[in-house]
Coordinates of C-alpha atoms in Angstrom, one line a residue:
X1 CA -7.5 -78.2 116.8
X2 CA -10.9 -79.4 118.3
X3 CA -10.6 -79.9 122.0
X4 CA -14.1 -81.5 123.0
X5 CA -13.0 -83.2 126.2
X6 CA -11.3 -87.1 127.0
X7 CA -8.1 -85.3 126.5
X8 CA -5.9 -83.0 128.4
X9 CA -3.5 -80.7 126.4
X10 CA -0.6 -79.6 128.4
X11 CA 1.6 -76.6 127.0
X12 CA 4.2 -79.3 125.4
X13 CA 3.3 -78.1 121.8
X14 CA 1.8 -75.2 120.0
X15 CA -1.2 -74.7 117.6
X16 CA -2.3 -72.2 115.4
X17 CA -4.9 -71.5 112.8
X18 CA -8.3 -72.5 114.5
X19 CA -8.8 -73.9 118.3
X20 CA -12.6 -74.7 119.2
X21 CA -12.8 -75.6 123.0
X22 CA -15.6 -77.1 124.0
X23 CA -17.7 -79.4 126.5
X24 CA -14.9 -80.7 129.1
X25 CA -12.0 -80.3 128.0
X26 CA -9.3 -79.0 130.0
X27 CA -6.5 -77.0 128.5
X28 CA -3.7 -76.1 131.2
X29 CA -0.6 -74.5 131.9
X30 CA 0.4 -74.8 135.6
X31 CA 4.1 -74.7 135.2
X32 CA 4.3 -77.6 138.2
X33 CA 6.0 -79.6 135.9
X34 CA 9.7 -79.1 137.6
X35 CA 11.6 -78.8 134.5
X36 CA 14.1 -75.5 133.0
X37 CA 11.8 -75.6 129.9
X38 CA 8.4 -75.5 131.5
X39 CA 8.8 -72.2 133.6
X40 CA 6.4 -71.0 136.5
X41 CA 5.3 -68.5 134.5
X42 CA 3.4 -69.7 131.2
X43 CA -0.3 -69.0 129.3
X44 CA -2.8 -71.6 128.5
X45 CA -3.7 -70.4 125.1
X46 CA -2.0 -68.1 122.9
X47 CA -3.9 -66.6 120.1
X48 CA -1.2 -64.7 117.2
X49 CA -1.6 -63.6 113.9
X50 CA -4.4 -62.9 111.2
X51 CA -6.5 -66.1 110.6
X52 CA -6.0 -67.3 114.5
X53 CA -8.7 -68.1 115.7
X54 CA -10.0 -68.9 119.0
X55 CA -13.6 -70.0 120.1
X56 CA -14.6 -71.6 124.0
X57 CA -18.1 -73.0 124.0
X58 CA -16.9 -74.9 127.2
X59 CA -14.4 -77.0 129.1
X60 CA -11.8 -75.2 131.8
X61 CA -9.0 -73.6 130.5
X62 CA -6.2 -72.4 133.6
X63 CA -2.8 -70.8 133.5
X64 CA -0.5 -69.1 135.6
X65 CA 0.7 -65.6 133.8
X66 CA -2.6 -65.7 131.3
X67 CA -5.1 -68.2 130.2
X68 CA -5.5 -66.6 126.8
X69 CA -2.7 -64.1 125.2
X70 CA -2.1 -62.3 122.7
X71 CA 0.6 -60.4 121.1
X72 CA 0.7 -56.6 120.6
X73 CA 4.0 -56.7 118.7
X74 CA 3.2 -54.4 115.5
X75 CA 4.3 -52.3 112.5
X76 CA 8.5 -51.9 111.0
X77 CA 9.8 -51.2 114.1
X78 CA 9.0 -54.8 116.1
X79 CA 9.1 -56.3 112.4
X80 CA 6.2 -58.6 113.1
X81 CA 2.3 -57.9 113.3
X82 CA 0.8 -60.2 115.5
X83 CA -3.2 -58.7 114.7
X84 CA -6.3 -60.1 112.7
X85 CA -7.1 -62.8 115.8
X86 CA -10.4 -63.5 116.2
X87 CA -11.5 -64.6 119.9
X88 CA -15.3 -66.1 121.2
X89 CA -16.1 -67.0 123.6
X90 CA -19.9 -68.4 124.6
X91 CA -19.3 -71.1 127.3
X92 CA -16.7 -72.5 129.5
X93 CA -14.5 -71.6 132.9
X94 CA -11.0 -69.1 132.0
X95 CA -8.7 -68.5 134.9
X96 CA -5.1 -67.2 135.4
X97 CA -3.1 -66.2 138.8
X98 CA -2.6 -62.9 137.2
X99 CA -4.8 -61.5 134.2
X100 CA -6.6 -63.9 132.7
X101 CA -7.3 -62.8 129.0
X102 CA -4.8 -60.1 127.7
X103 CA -5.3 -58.7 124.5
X104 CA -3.0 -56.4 123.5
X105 CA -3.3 -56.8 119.6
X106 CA -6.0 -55.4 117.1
X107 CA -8.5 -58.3 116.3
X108 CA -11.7 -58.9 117.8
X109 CA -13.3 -60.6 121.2
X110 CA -16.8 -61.6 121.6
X111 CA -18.0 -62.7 124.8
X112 CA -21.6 -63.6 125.7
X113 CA -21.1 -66.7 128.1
X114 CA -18.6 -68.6 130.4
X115 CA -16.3 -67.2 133.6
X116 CA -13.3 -65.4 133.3
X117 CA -11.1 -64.7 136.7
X118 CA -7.9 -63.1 137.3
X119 CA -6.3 -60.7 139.5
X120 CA -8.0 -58.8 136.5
X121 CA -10.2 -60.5 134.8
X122 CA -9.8 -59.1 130.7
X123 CA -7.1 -55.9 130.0
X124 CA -7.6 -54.8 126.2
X125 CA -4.9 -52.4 124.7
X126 CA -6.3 -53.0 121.1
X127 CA -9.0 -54.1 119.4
X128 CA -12.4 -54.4 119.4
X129 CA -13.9 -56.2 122.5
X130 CA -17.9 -56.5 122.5
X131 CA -19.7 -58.2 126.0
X132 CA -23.2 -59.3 126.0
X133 CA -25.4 -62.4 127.7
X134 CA -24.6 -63.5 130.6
X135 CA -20.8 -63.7 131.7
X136 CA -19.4 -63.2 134.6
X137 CA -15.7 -61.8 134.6
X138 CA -14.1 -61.3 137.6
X139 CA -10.7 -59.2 139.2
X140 CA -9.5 -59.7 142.5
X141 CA -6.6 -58.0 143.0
X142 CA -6.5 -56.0 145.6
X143 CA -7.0 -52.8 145.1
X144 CA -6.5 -51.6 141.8
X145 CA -3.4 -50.6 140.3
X146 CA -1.5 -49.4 137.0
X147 CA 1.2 -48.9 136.3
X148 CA 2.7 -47.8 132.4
X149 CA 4.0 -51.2 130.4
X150 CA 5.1 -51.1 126.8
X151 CA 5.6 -54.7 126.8
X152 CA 2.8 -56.3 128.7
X153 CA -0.4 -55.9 131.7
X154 CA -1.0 -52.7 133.2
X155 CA -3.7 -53.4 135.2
X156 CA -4.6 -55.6 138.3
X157 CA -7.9 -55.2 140.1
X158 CA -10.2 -54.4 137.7
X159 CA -12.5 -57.1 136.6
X160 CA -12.0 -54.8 132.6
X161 CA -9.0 -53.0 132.2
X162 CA -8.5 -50.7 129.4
X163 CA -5.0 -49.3 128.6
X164 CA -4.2 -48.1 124.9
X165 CA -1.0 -49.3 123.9
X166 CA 2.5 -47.8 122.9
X167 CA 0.9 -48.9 119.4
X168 CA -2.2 -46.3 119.6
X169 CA -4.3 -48.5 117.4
X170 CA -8.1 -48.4 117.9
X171 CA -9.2 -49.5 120.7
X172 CA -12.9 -50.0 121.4
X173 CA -15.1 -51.5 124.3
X174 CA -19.0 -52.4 124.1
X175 CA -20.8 -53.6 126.9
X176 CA -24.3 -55.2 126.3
X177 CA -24.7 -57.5 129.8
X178 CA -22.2 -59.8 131.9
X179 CA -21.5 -59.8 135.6
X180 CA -18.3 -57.5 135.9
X181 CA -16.8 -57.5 139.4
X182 CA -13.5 -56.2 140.8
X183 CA -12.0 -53.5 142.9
X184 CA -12.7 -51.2 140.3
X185 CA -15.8 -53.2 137.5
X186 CA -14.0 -51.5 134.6
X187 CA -10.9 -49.1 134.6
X188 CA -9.6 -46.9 131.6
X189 CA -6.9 -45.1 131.9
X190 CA -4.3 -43.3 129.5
X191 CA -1.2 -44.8 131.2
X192 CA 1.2 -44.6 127.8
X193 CA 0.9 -41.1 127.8
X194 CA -0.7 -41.1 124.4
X195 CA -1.1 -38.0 122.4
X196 CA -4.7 -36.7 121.8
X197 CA -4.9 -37.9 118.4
X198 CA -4.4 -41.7 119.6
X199 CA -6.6 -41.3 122.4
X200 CA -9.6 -40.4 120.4
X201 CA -9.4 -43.4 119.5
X202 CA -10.5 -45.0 122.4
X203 CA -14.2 -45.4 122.5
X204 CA -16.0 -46.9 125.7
X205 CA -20.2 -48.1 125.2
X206 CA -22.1 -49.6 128.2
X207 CA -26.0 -49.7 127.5
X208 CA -26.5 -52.8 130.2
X209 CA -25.0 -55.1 132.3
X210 CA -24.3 -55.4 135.8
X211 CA -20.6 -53.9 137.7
X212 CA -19.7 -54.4 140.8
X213 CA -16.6 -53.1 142.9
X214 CA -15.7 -55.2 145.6
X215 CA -14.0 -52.1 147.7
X216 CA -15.9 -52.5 151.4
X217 CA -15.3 -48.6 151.9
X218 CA -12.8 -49.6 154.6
X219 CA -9.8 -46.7 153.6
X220 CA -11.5 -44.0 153.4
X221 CA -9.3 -42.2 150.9
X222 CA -10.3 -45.2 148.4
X223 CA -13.7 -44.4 148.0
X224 CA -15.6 -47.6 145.6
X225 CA -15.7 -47.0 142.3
X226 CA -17.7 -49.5 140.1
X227 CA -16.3 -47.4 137.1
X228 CA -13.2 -45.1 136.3
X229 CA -12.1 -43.6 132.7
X230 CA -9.7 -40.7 132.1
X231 CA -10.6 -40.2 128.4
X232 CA -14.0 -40.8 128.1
X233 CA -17.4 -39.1 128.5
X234 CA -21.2 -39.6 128.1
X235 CA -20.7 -43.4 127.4
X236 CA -22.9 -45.0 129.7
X237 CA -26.5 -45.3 128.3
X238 CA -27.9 -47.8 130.4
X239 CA -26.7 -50.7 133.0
X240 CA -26.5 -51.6 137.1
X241 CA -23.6 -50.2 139.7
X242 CA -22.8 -51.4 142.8
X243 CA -22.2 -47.5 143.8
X244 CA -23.9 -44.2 142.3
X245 CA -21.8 -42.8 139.1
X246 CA -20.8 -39.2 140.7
X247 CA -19.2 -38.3 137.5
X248 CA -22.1 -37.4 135.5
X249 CA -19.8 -37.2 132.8
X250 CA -19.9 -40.5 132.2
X251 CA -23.5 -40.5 131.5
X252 CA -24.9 -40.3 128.0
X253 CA -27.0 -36.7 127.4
X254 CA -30.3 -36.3 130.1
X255 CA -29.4 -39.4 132.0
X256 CA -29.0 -39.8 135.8
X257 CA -28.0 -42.3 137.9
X258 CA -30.5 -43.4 140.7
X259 CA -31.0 -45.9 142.9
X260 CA -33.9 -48.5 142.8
X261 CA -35.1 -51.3 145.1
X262 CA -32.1 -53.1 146.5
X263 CA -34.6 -56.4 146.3
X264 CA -34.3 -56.2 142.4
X265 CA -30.2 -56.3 142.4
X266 CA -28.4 -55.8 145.7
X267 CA -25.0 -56.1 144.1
X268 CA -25.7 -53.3 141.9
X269 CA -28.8 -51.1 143.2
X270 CA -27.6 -47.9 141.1
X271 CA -29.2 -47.7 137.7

């Protein structure tokens, strides 16, 4: 499938394979269609499988639950294995009522371009997802909350949210640039109550970029909090924060966080 634009593709039929979106196209689900088989509820794009393959260069691509999904289902005891997806994305507008990209399968997501929004705007629970350019991805629920899920999101208002699933596969996260905003910029959390083994297999890398927590400070027993992990230490080597990093935990070996000018980056004056 080759969406380049003079066409709108409603969620009538499905696709598999390889989807290149590109230039204007629009690809929608709004469930507004009024019908028992076109719910309220439905995804834009669905990505399932080894060899699926998804890349945005462009166009708008809107749903209501997710505008792209995938599907964590894996090993003998679900009987299928929805991993091996491939997802990039360089270009384009992505946005869903609630998360916008959810990736619960092991397969891989590059993102260096285009805007992603949701209530959060990218929850991985497998997989490797790597962030560099100039994207901008964006939560805005309000405020952020989890809550365990072995068959679905976790997450709402965090602009990343990064929950291991019941399937402990590998699960890593490498931030190179990108705008990330919400309540909480990026959230980890261990909310499956995974064992220590499968947790060490969640690695978290941040050497630049730009994250921003919308929390105004208002309730004062909700301090804001560009950045929150449970499992991980001494993985942020570089980047900008809209509020100092008081865990110094977080930071890799002999760094600190400081601020600079607020003229240079007044979303995000910690570096």
């Amino acid at each position: 499938l080759d969406a380049l634009g003079d066409k709108t593709l409603d969620d009538k039929e499905a696709y598999s394979a390889v989807a290149n979106i590109s230039r204007d196209a629009v690809i929608r689900c709004t469930g507004a269609y009024g019908k028992d088989d076109y719910p309220a509820s439905c995804s834009a794009i669905s990505v399932w499988g080894k060899g699926s393959e998804l890349n945005v260069s462009g166009g708008t691509i809107t749903g209501t639950d997710y505008g792209i999904v995938g599907n964590g289902s894996y090993g003998t005891t679900s009987g299928y294995n929805y991993s091996g997806t491939k997802i990039t994305i360089t270009g384009g507008e992505i946005s869903a009522n609630n998360t916008c990209i959810y990736h619960p399968q092991y397969g891989t997501m590059d993102i260096s371009g285009g805007t992603i929004t949701g209530a959060t705007g990218i929850e991985i629970r497998a997989g490797e997802l790597t962030i560099s350019g100039n994207p901008v991805i964006k939560g805005t629920g309000t405020p952020t909350e989890t809550e365990a899920n072995g068959n679905g999101t976790t997450t709402i208002g965090a602009g990343i949210g990064i929950v291991q699933h019941t399937t402990k596969l590998d699960l890593e996260v490498s931030i190179l640039g990108g705008t990330i905003t919400g309540y909480t910029a990026l959230n980890e959390a261990n909310l499956q109550k995974n064992d220590k083994d499968a947790i060490a297999k969640v690695n978290i890398n941040i050497t630049n970029g730009s994250f921003v927590s919308t929390n105004d400070g208002s309730n004062e027993d909700v301090p804001p909090v560009a950045i929150y992990s449970e499992d991980n230490t001494g993985f942020i080597a570089g980047g900008n924060f809209s509020d100092p990093i008081t865990d110094t935990d977080y930071l890799a070996a002999g760094l600190n966080a400081e601020r600079y000018s607020t003229a240079t980056n007044t979303d995000a004056p910690y570096s």
